[in-house]
């Protein structure tokens, strides 16, 4: 009996958590044995029907018995920031492994990949000393060296972004702390920072876009990095003591992100990021009077004991060893300024909560369900790329690890690995803590009808639509680049992009509990259906080198 | 000749600063002597006409030769925060006096009033020590005692706002740092922080409101203060080491405002305000595990050497000693967390720039123009009330200085001072750095046609309307409460209320230079016209005790 009595009521109830306490009563009427029998005896298509009781049980577990915010609390408040290969991430991985074990997940394991050293802040401060004392709001930039005690020196404002800008400053940086960013003016935030999507905004994403087999634009990034390295080298040779950058957001928000983690390109100087308001005050004072004197102290350290980073996995094994697996993943690493809550503690604990929910129901899927907590995402999706190259498909390798990484997608041909066909679907979460409002088919057009079926049960929770458009910039893109059906959801943006992403206020306060419960329930429900549907998601075409977008273009010699 | 050739062109030009450089040429065609002769020989009404050349000269000086942002820079960047009676305010007053002197203003003088001690932060920090080290964002609360070195102690979350809440916590505060605010949840800022007014929003203010002769609601405030003092006394007696409060804005913004400056009500414990994100993390950790241990260090000091605060005045003397005076004012004191830029450095430097502009033109008004930089505004409009009581009108006094201050408006009768009739108009600026968009007639209905004439020249700069409604909460209200024609302008709100007011990011970055130039020009123009118009603004009715709003109301015994 796939549609239990009262299931419509309970479906309505679970979308309104306040009224969900009556559901356990309904569920308790049917014994677990009877449910298991039903799972085994039913045709698979019927099991995946929108009113399937297992979906309502997932919703009940994920709303009425949710643990997602407690899990989030342990991770964000108790452990905090998780820069790749830092002690914080190592603690978090040990904690997550124990959680998975405690919940009874299977095949909990880690897979290593070459990354480089970790890095952490022990303490830091920045002060203006002259013309008057002010405690500034500032943060060391990740993977830059310590100041080895306080540095007190006059500043010089020397805006430089390309090596050719250095000529103007040669001979003027000795003994100085060099402010390299233009100050600009205060922002005028005339859009609401916090927002939810309306139906029109969701519909706009339902637009076909050409598949992007080169999602990373690595060569451009290498060029920018090389410019920055050259400027640092020139500044150090000129006698500069340290570099100061301006935070790219106003409102005293800090990031501390932005420098390369590649060990052979280590910064020769300490770099501090100063809050925009404090930075601009320095530049104004320097413009109109004697250069301000500031004191900075970056007590930071590299963690060199292990250059291998790790992805963490756990599973619910499938009943059919030939049926392959489905997977959900989120990057577990964060940047340094906050507690890594909405980027991407939110996605991580939603993946963990989906695992807990599904495991707690004691039901066995046909296909294995794998849960992945990636590392090295923030420095270029390193963890998920390592997974792709190990298990799914690879390309000719280069000797230089950075070049190998940053140009991987542009090299051809692509060769399948033996495990390629086993991965039937991948769901990634990495857009903050906002409620799921739909799913991007990411150009995988034939999958749309199946995704519509799978999302239909969650319409009353806010899932509105399967949209054709794609998303970029996180761990599903390398899977897409090798032709795996890999998806991100449409999420309410909330204040993710406007003020939380990589900032000092990326804390648990700004995760929305109702949204997190919904996210966990929908993810669990999607995984459950993907693991059991007799239909497999059609795979996108296996990628080969695409035609140039503009076959008639010439290189512009004015563009670097 | 009241309408010089080319004046329409130049009027248009000055509203577009980029094109204003042609104006000096037009002006140079007429010698200063000729202009002075024109001033003296013309009937007064003609002098105040909208196309009066003096208005265009004011605009040219205030746009093409503006000094307002440099003045702002010296004050905000160079001197910074200006808590009443703090060393910062004293430095700023000395600086402003020198500026006025340098610009050639007359009768530069100060007037004392009883206030109480100053206070300042030398340095401070707050850290979480257990369960993991975090540097928190925090600020000592003004006029609370120093910690005398660092205090390291476990916290207790004991939400208390009224003395009756204390019973639950008696015996539990010893050796603790007590978090007295409920944590609440993260905000959802779904309105744009930065905004300008449209015509509808301005028109909404054109609504008559009953005159408010009791603008301060002092008795309620005294009650809240008494509750807080009692709670602090009880907590100290119970052995609490310090009090921690939550910032009332999210986003790591700090204020440090909120405690009374009255010396006989001094806090018996140090009080620290912790950023909302850091405060809530503490409360979550305390709810689910062992109480976090934090360390706070408030290195602050009272400045007791002078309990008398000062208002600062400067003048452009009028040609007619019997014509009285007009006045513009702004409070010069600020709170402690930022540089006091939009509250109220902006108003202060606009008043100073208006003085500079008018003085620089070398033209003499009929009535004296007085410029006032008030002090003690943030603690209850003390400076402007002192001026009112000394020069305009007073009421029976009480022995207790706080009660005398906080209940002054509710006591009757009101008695005029000899200088009462001399003050013809008062313009106050204290709503941030936003452009002036109109003027509140503040219920002074008969003044509307005259205010319309005076604002008409500035329509092309964004002044749209004279509105009947009133404004409250700053230094014009006590003047209104004694029947003086005292006005605030309609101003574009920008991000004043949403994130700058009293916060750690109230810095020069968030003052808008174009808006500041417009504000200074319009203020100078209004003062010039008010000082020369043959018409006097009609005075509002002399206030007597108003009828009760609801003559049939009974006291509700449930309301304190």
PDB file of C-alpha atoms in Angstrom, chain B residues 309-538:
ATOM      1  CA  UNK B 309      30.312  71.086  29.389  1.00  0.00           C
ATOM      2  CA  UNK B 310      30.367  73.820  26.760  1.00  0.00           C
ATOM      3  CA  UNK B 311      28.431  74.960  23.726  1.00  0.00           C
ATOM      4  CA  UNK B 312      30.464  76.841  21.147  1.00  0.00           C
ATOM      5  CA  UNK B 313      29.184  79.876  19.207  1.00  0.00           C
ATOM      6  CA  UNK B 314      30.371  82.130  16.423  1.00  0.00           C
ATOM      7  CA  UNK B 315      28.627  84.971  14.608  1.00  0.00           C
ATOM      8  CA  UNK B 316      28.385  87.162  11.596  1.00  0.00           C
ATOM      9  CA  UNK B 317      27.161  90.402  13.169  1.00  0.00           C
ATOM     10  CA  UNK B 318      24.070  92.049  11.732  1.00  0.00           C
ATOM     11  CA  UNK B 319      23.894  95.638  10.553  1.00  0.00           C
ATOM     12  CA  UNK B 320      20.780  96.439  12.585  1.00  0.00           C
ATOM     13  CA  UNK B 321      21.290  95.974  16.340  1.00  0.00           C
ATOM     14  CA  UNK B 322      17.518  95.928  16.895  1.00  0.00           C
ATOM     15  CA  UNK B 323      16.784  93.271  14.262  1.00  0.00           C
ATOM     16  CA  UNK B 324      17.577  90.278  16.453  1.00  0.00           C
ATOM     17  CA  UNK B 325      19.345  87.172  15.202  1.00  0.00           C
ATOM     18  CA  UNK B 326      18.865  83.950  13.297  1.00  0.00           C
ATOM     19  CA  UNK B 327      20.760  80.788  14.172  1.00  0.00           C
ATOM     20  CA  UNK B 328      21.877  77.451  12.772  1.00  0.00           C
ATOM     21  CA  UNK B 329      23.069  74.674  15.001  1.00  0.00           C
ATOM     22  CA  UNK B 330      24.138  71.079  15.196  1.00  0.00           C
ATOM     23  CA  UNK B 331      25.408  68.968  18.029  1.00  0.00           C
ATOM     24  CA  UNK B 332      29.138  68.581  18.005  1.00  0.00           C
ATOM     25  CA  UNK B 333      29.328  65.726  20.492  1.00  0.00           C
ATOM     26  CA  UNK B 334      29.140  62.106  19.295  1.00  0.00           C
ATOM     27  CA  UNK B 335      28.914  58.625  20.727  1.00  0.00           C
ATOM     28  CA  UNK B 336      32.019  56.501  21.126  1.00  0.00           C
ATOM     29  CA  UNK B 337      32.079  53.707  18.550  1.00  0.00           C
ATOM     30  CA  UNK B 338      32.982  55.522  15.334  1.00  0.00           C
ATOM     31  CA  UNK B 339      34.306  58.915  14.338  1.00  0.00           C
ATOM     32  CA  UNK B 340      30.911  60.626  14.794  1.00  0.00           C
ATOM     33  CA  UNK B 341      30.694  61.362  11.076  1.00  0.00           C
ATOM     34  CA  UNK B 342      27.022  61.281  10.119  1.00  0.00           C
ATOM     35  CA  UNK B 343      25.950  61.741  13.752  1.00  0.00           C
ATOM     36  CA  UNK B 344      26.644  64.559  13.832  1.00  0.00           C
ATOM     37  CA  UNK B 345      29.900  65.575  12.289  1.00  0.00           C
ATOM     38  CA  UNK B 346      27.906  66.073   9.098  1.00  0.00           C
ATOM     39  CA  UNK B 347      25.545  68.635  10.623  1.00  0.00           C
ATOM     40  CA  UNK B 348      28.420  70.295  12.462  1.00  0.00           C
ATOM     41  CA  UNK B 349      30.621  70.786   9.429  1.00  0.00           C
ATOM     42  CA  UNK B 350      27.614  71.945   7.378  1.00  0.00           C
ATOM     43  CA  UNK B 351      27.016  74.653   9.981  1.00  0.00           C
ATOM     44  CA  UNK B 352      30.724  75.519   9.919  1.00  0.00           C
ATOM     45  CA  UNK B 353      30.817  75.546   6.116  1.00  0.00           C
ATOM     46  CA  UNK B 354      27.701  77.765   5.997  1.00  0.00           C
ATOM     47  CA  UNK B 355      29.536  80.169   8.312  1.00  0.00           C
ATOM     48  CA  UNK B 356      32.643  80.050   6.122  1.00  0.00           C
ATOM     49  CA  UNK B 357      30.657  80.570   2.916  1.00  0.00           C
ATOM     50  CA  UNK B 358      28.693  83.548   4.244  1.00  0.00           C
ATOM     51  CA  UNK B 359      31.744  85.141   5.806  1.00  0.00           C
ATOM     52  CA  UNK B 360      33.817  84.612   2.658  1.00  0.00           C
ATOM     53  CA  UNK B 361      31.334  86.647   0.597  1.00  0.00           C
ATOM     54  CA  UNK B 362      32.095  89.747   2.636  1.00  0.00           C
ATOM     55  CA  UNK B 363      28.441  90.767   2.765  1.00  0.00           C
ATOM     56  CA  UNK B 364      26.708  91.927   5.914  1.00  0.00           C
ATOM     57  CA  UNK B 365      23.270  90.666   6.937  1.00  0.00           C
ATOM     58  CA  UNK B 366      20.651  92.864   8.585  1.00  0.00           C
ATOM     59  CA  UNK B 367      20.154  90.419  11.454  1.00  0.00           C
ATOM     60  CA  UNK B 368      23.068  88.728  13.215  1.00  0.00           C
ATOM     61  CA  UNK B 369      23.650  85.152  12.124  1.00  0.00           C
ATOM     62  CA  UNK B 370      24.733  82.878  14.977  1.00  0.00           C
ATOM     63  CA  UNK B 371      26.286  79.460  14.536  1.00  0.00           C
ATOM     64  CA  UNK B 372      25.968  76.990  17.401  1.00  0.00           C
ATOM     65  CA  UNK B 373      27.842  73.737  18.008  1.00  0.00           C
ATOM     66  CA  UNK B 374      25.977  72.072  20.861  1.00  0.00           C
ATOM     67  CA  UNK B 375      27.309  69.614  23.362  1.00  0.00           C
ATOM     68  CA  UNK B 376      25.603  66.980  25.527  1.00  0.00           C
ATOM     69  CA  UNK B 377      22.997  66.242  22.858  1.00  0.00           C
ATOM     70  CA  UNK B 378      23.395  62.470  22.948  1.00  0.00           C
ATOM     71  CA  UNK B 379      22.646  62.335  26.659  1.00  0.00           C
ATOM     72  CA  UNK B 380      19.401  64.333  26.411  1.00  0.00           C
ATOM     73  CA  UNK B 381      19.851  67.571  24.444  1.00  0.00           C
ATOM     74  CA  UNK B 382      21.591  69.124  27.442  1.00  0.00           C
ATOM     75  CA  UNK B 383      23.438  71.824  25.545  1.00  0.00           C
ATOM     76  CA  UNK B 384      20.520  73.238  23.623  1.00  0.00           C
ATOM     77  CA  UNK B 385      18.269  73.066  26.675  1.00  0.00           C
ATOM     78  CA  UNK B 386      20.868  75.004  28.632  1.00  0.00           C
ATOM     79  CA  UNK B 387      20.781  77.652  25.888  1.00  0.00           C
ATOM     80  CA  UNK B 388      16.983  77.776  25.989  1.00  0.00           C
ATOM     81  CA  UNK B 389      16.915  78.170  29.763  1.00  0.00           C
ATOM     82  CA  UNK B 390      19.608  80.823  29.740  1.00  0.00           C
ATOM     83  CA  UNK B 391      18.438  82.953  26.819  1.00  0.00           C
ATOM     84  CA  UNK B 392      14.861  82.129  25.867  1.00  0.00           C
ATOM     85  CA  UNK B 393      12.500  80.800  28.513  1.00  0.00           C
ATOM     86  CA  UNK B 394      12.545  78.723  31.677  1.00  0.00           C
ATOM     87  CA  UNK B 395      10.348  76.806  34.063  1.00  0.00           C
ATOM     88  CA  UNK B 396      10.442  76.203  37.820  1.00  0.00           C
ATOM     89  CA  UNK B 397      13.633  74.281  38.710  1.00  0.00           C
ATOM     90  CA  UNK B 398      14.058  71.128  40.817  1.00  0.00           C
ATOM     91  CA  UNK B 399      16.947  70.245  43.174  1.00  0.00           C
ATOM     92  CA  UNK B 400      17.898  66.918  41.538  1.00  0.00           C
ATOM     93  CA  UNK B 401      19.798  67.741  38.301  1.00  0.00           C
ATOM     94  CA  UNK B 402      18.599  64.600  36.498  1.00  0.00           C
ATOM     95  CA  UNK B 403      14.968  65.045  37.518  1.00  0.00           C
ATOM     96  CA  UNK B 404      15.215  68.748  36.735  1.00  0.00           C
ATOM     97  CA  UNK B 405      16.466  67.895  33.263  1.00  0.00           C
ATOM     98  CA  UNK B 406      14.245  64.955  32.490  1.00  0.00           C
ATOM     99  CA  UNK B 407      10.970  66.461  33.643  1.00  0.00           C
ATOM    100  CA  UNK B 408      11.593  70.050  32.551  1.00  0.00           C
ATOM    101  CA  UNK B 409       9.118  70.010  29.678  1.00  0.00           C
ATOM    102  CA  UNK B 410       6.239  68.747  31.823  1.00  0.00           C
ATOM    103  CA  UNK B 411       6.454  71.537  34.373  1.00  0.00           C
ATOM    104  CA  UNK B 412       4.472  74.739  34.004  1.00  0.00           C
ATOM    105  CA  UNK B 413       4.302  77.707  33.708  1.00  0.00           C
ATOM    106  CA  UNK B 414       6.858  78.818  31.160  1.00  0.00           C
ATOM    107  CA  UNK B 415       8.449  82.257  31.654  1.00  0.00           C
ATOM    108  CA  UNK B 416      10.140  84.251  28.900  1.00  0.00           C
ATOM    109  CA  UNK B 417      13.711  85.492  29.313  1.00  0.00           C
ATOM    110  CA  UNK B 418      14.712  88.942  28.079  1.00  0.00           C
ATOM    111  CA  UNK B 419      16.336  87.516  24.902  1.00  0.00           C
ATOM    112  CA  UNK B 420      13.228  85.593  23.888  1.00  0.00           C
ATOM    113  CA  UNK B 421      12.061  87.849  21.075  1.00  0.00           C
ATOM    114  CA  UNK B 422      15.531  88.305  19.568  1.00  0.00           C
ATOM    115  CA  UNK B 423      15.739  84.791  18.089  1.00  0.00           C
ATOM    116  CA  UNK B 424      13.858  84.987  14.791  1.00  0.00           C
ATOM    117  CA  UNK B 425      14.550  81.534  13.352  1.00  0.00           C
ATOM    118  CA  UNK B 426      16.580  78.459  14.209  1.00  0.00           C
ATOM    119  CA  UNK B 427      17.710  75.791  11.728  1.00  0.00           C
ATOM    120  CA  UNK B 428      19.027  72.504  13.070  1.00  0.00           C
ATOM    121  CA  UNK B 429      20.816  69.735  11.183  1.00  0.00           C
ATOM    122  CA  UNK B 430      21.061  66.279  12.695  1.00  0.00           C
ATOM    123  CA  UNK B 431      19.839  63.581  10.343  1.00  0.00           C
ATOM    124  CA  UNK B 432      23.001  62.359   8.711  1.00  0.00           C
ATOM    125  CA  UNK B 433      24.831  63.478   5.618  1.00  0.00           C
ATOM    126  CA  UNK B 434      21.907  63.136   3.180  1.00  0.00           C
ATOM    127  CA  UNK B 435      20.964  65.946   0.843  1.00  0.00           C
ATOM    128  CA  UNK B 436      18.287  68.396   2.041  1.00  0.00           C
ATOM    129  CA  UNK B 437      15.012  67.651   0.269  1.00  0.00           C
ATOM    130  CA  UNK B 438      12.652  70.066   2.011  1.00  0.00           C
ATOM    131  CA  UNK B 439      12.027  71.692   5.345  1.00  0.00           C
ATOM    132  CA  UNK B 440       9.653  70.762   8.147  1.00  0.00           C
ATOM    133  CA  UNK B 441       7.466  73.736   9.064  1.00  0.00           C
ATOM    134  CA  UNK B 442       7.033  71.788  12.320  1.00  0.00           C
ATOM    135  CA  UNK B 443       3.448  72.936  12.726  1.00  0.00           C
ATOM    136  CA  UNK B 444       4.389  76.594  12.303  1.00  0.00           C
ATOM    137  CA  UNK B 445       1.707  77.040   9.644  1.00  0.00           C
ATOM    138  CA  UNK B 446       1.977  80.784   9.083  1.00  0.00           C
ATOM    139  CA  UNK B 447       5.653  80.355   8.234  1.00  0.00           C
ATOM    140  CA  UNK B 448       4.976  78.092   5.268  1.00  0.00           C
ATOM    141  CA  UNK B 449       4.697  80.801   2.560  1.00  0.00           C
ATOM    142  CA  UNK B 450       7.925  82.430   3.724  1.00  0.00           C
ATOM    143  CA  UNK B 451       9.763  79.105   3.934  1.00  0.00           C
ATOM    144  CA  UNK B 452       8.507  78.366   0.410  1.00  0.00           C
ATOM    145  CA  UNK B 453      10.061  81.596  -0.828  1.00  0.00           C
ATOM    146  CA  UNK B 454      13.350  80.858   0.907  1.00  0.00           C
ATOM    147  CA  UNK B 455      13.621  77.290  -0.353  1.00  0.00           C
ATOM    148  CA  UNK B 456      12.517  78.092  -3.937  1.00  0.00           C
ATOM    149  CA  UNK B 457      16.054  78.929  -5.192  1.00  0.00           C
ATOM    150  CA  UNK B 458      17.191  75.421  -4.302  1.00  0.00           C
ATOM    151  CA  UNK B 459      14.567  73.368  -6.140  1.00  0.00           C
ATOM    152  CA  UNK B 460      17.098  72.362  -8.786  1.00  0.00           C
ATOM    153  CA  UNK B 461      19.379  71.034  -6.058  1.00  0.00           C
ATOM    154  CA  UNK B 462      16.720  68.679  -4.765  1.00  0.00           C
ATOM    155  CA  UNK B 463      14.723  70.800  -2.301  1.00  0.00           C
ATOM    156  CA  UNK B 464      11.171  69.751  -3.161  1.00  0.00           C
ATOM    157  CA  UNK B 465       8.762  70.941  -0.549  1.00  0.00           C
ATOM    158  CA  UNK B 466       7.924  72.701   2.687  1.00  0.00           C
ATOM    159  CA  UNK B 467       6.087  70.108   4.778  1.00  0.00           C
ATOM    160  CA  UNK B 468       3.898  70.812   7.776  1.00  0.00           C
ATOM    161  CA  UNK B 469       4.988  67.792   9.849  1.00  0.00           C
ATOM    162  CA  UNK B 470       7.446  67.894  12.692  1.00  0.00           C
ATOM    163  CA  UNK B 471      10.590  66.036  13.705  1.00  0.00           C
ATOM    164  CA  UNK B 472      11.856  65.172  17.122  1.00  0.00           C
ATOM    165  CA  UNK B 473      14.821  64.005  19.101  1.00  0.00           C
ATOM    166  CA  UNK B 474      17.378  66.702  18.566  1.00  0.00           C
ATOM    167  CA  UNK B 475      18.355  70.223  19.498  1.00  0.00           C
ATOM    168  CA  UNK B 476      15.456  72.169  17.996  1.00  0.00           C
ATOM    169  CA  UNK B 477      12.799  70.523  20.157  1.00  0.00           C
ATOM    170  CA  UNK B 478      13.359  72.538  23.319  1.00  0.00           C
ATOM    171  CA  UNK B 479      13.194  75.680  21.234  1.00  0.00           C
ATOM    172  CA  UNK B 480       9.908  74.506  19.800  1.00  0.00           C
ATOM    173  CA  UNK B 481       8.790  73.689  23.324  1.00  0.00           C
ATOM    174  CA  UNK B 482       9.129  77.388  24.191  1.00  0.00           C
ATOM    175  CA  UNK B 483       7.554  78.688  20.992  1.00  0.00           C
ATOM    176  CA  UNK B 484      10.605  79.577  18.903  1.00  0.00           C
ATOM    177  CA  UNK B 485      10.335  79.005  15.111  1.00  0.00           C
ATOM    178  CA  UNK B 486      12.835  76.134  15.028  1.00  0.00           C
ATOM    179  CA  UNK B 487      13.194  73.772  12.100  1.00  0.00           C
ATOM    180  CA  UNK B 488      14.831  70.645  10.848  1.00  0.00           C
ATOM    181  CA  UNK B 489      15.120  69.920   7.163  1.00  0.00           C
ATOM    182  CA  UNK B 490      13.795  66.910   5.275  1.00  0.00           C
ATOM    183  CA  UNK B 491      16.912  64.890   4.456  1.00  0.00           C
ATOM    184  CA  UNK B 492      17.596  61.882   2.281  1.00  0.00           C
ATOM    185  CA  UNK B 493      18.004  59.104   4.829  1.00  0.00           C
ATOM    186  CA  UNK B 494      20.843  57.271   3.010  1.00  0.00           C
ATOM    187  CA  UNK B 495      22.064  54.559   5.404  1.00  0.00           C
ATOM    188  CA  UNK B 496      21.930  56.760   8.504  1.00  0.00           C
ATOM    189  CA  UNK B 497      19.250  54.887  10.417  1.00  0.00           C
ATOM    190  CA  UNK B 498      19.949  51.463   8.991  1.00  0.00           C
ATOM    191  CA  UNK B 499      23.576  51.020   9.905  1.00  0.00           C
ATOM    192  CA  UNK B 500      25.474  54.225  10.714  1.00  0.00           C
ATOM    193  CA  UNK B 501      23.627  55.852  13.627  1.00  0.00           C
ATOM    194  CA  UNK B 502      25.850  55.454  16.726  1.00  0.00           C
ATOM    195  CA  UNK B 503      27.848  52.585  15.212  1.00  0.00           C
ATOM    196  CA  UNK B 504      31.461  51.651  14.715  1.00  0.00           C
ATOM    197  CA  UNK B 505      31.140  52.447  10.996  1.00  0.00           C
ATOM    198  CA  UNK B 506      29.998  56.029  11.476  1.00  0.00           C
ATOM    199  CA  UNK B 507      33.041  57.209   9.572  1.00  0.00           C
ATOM    200  CA  UNK B 508      33.763  59.755   6.872  1.00  0.00           C
ATOM    201  CA  UNK B 509      33.431  57.107   4.139  1.00  0.00           C
ATOM    202  CA  UNK B 510      29.697  57.179   4.596  1.00  0.00           C
ATOM    203  CA  UNK B 511      29.314  60.947   4.251  1.00  0.00           C
ATOM    204  CA  UNK B 512      28.406  61.844   0.686  1.00  0.00           C
ATOM    205  CA  UNK B 513      30.440  64.771  -0.599  1.00  0.00           C
ATOM    206  CA  UNK B 514      27.830  66.051  -3.076  1.00  0.00           C
ATOM    207  CA  UNK B 515      25.169  65.902  -0.421  1.00  0.00           C
ATOM    208  CA  UNK B 516      27.374  67.759   2.025  1.00  0.00           C
ATOM    209  CA  UNK B 517      28.029  70.561  -0.463  1.00  0.00           C
ATOM    210  CA  UNK B 518      24.323  70.901  -1.162  1.00  0.00           C
ATOM    211  CA  UNK B 519      23.501  70.899   2.557  1.00  0.00           C
ATOM    212  CA  UNK B 520      26.021  73.632   3.297  1.00  0.00           C
ATOM    213  CA  UNK B 521      24.832  75.793   0.402  1.00  0.00           C
ATOM    214  CA  UNK B 522      21.156  75.469   1.239  1.00  0.00           C
ATOM    215  CA  UNK B 523      21.782  76.143   4.931  1.00  0.00           C
ATOM    216  CA  UNK B 524      23.835  79.238   4.092  1.00  0.00           C
ATOM    217  CA  UNK B 525      21.134  80.394   1.687  1.00  0.00           C
ATOM    218  CA  UNK B 526      18.347  79.917   4.215  1.00  0.00           C
ATOM    219  CA  UNK B 527      20.304  81.795   6.882  1.00  0.00           C
ATOM    220  CA  UNK B 528      21.072  84.615   4.493  1.00  0.00           C
ATOM    221  CA  UNK B 529      17.442  85.049   3.553  1.00  0.00           C
ATOM    222  CA  UNK B 530      16.198  84.659   7.141  1.00  0.00           C
ATOM    223  CA  UNK B 531      18.711  87.301   8.193  1.00  0.00           C
ATOM    224  CA  UNK B 532      17.617  89.796   5.533  1.00  0.00           C
ATOM    225  CA  UNK B 533      13.954  89.256   4.721  1.00  0.00           C
ATOM    226  CA  UNK B 534      11.800  92.193   5.790  1.00  0.00           C
ATOM    227  CA  UNK B 535       9.242  89.660   6.873  1.00  0.00           C
ATOM    228  CA  UNK B 536       9.879  87.892  10.184  1.00  0.00           C
ATOM    229  CA  UNK B 537       8.781  84.290  10.533  1.00  0.00           C
ATOM    230  CA  UNK B 538       5.620  84.336  12.639  1.00  0.00           C
TER     231      UNK B 538
END
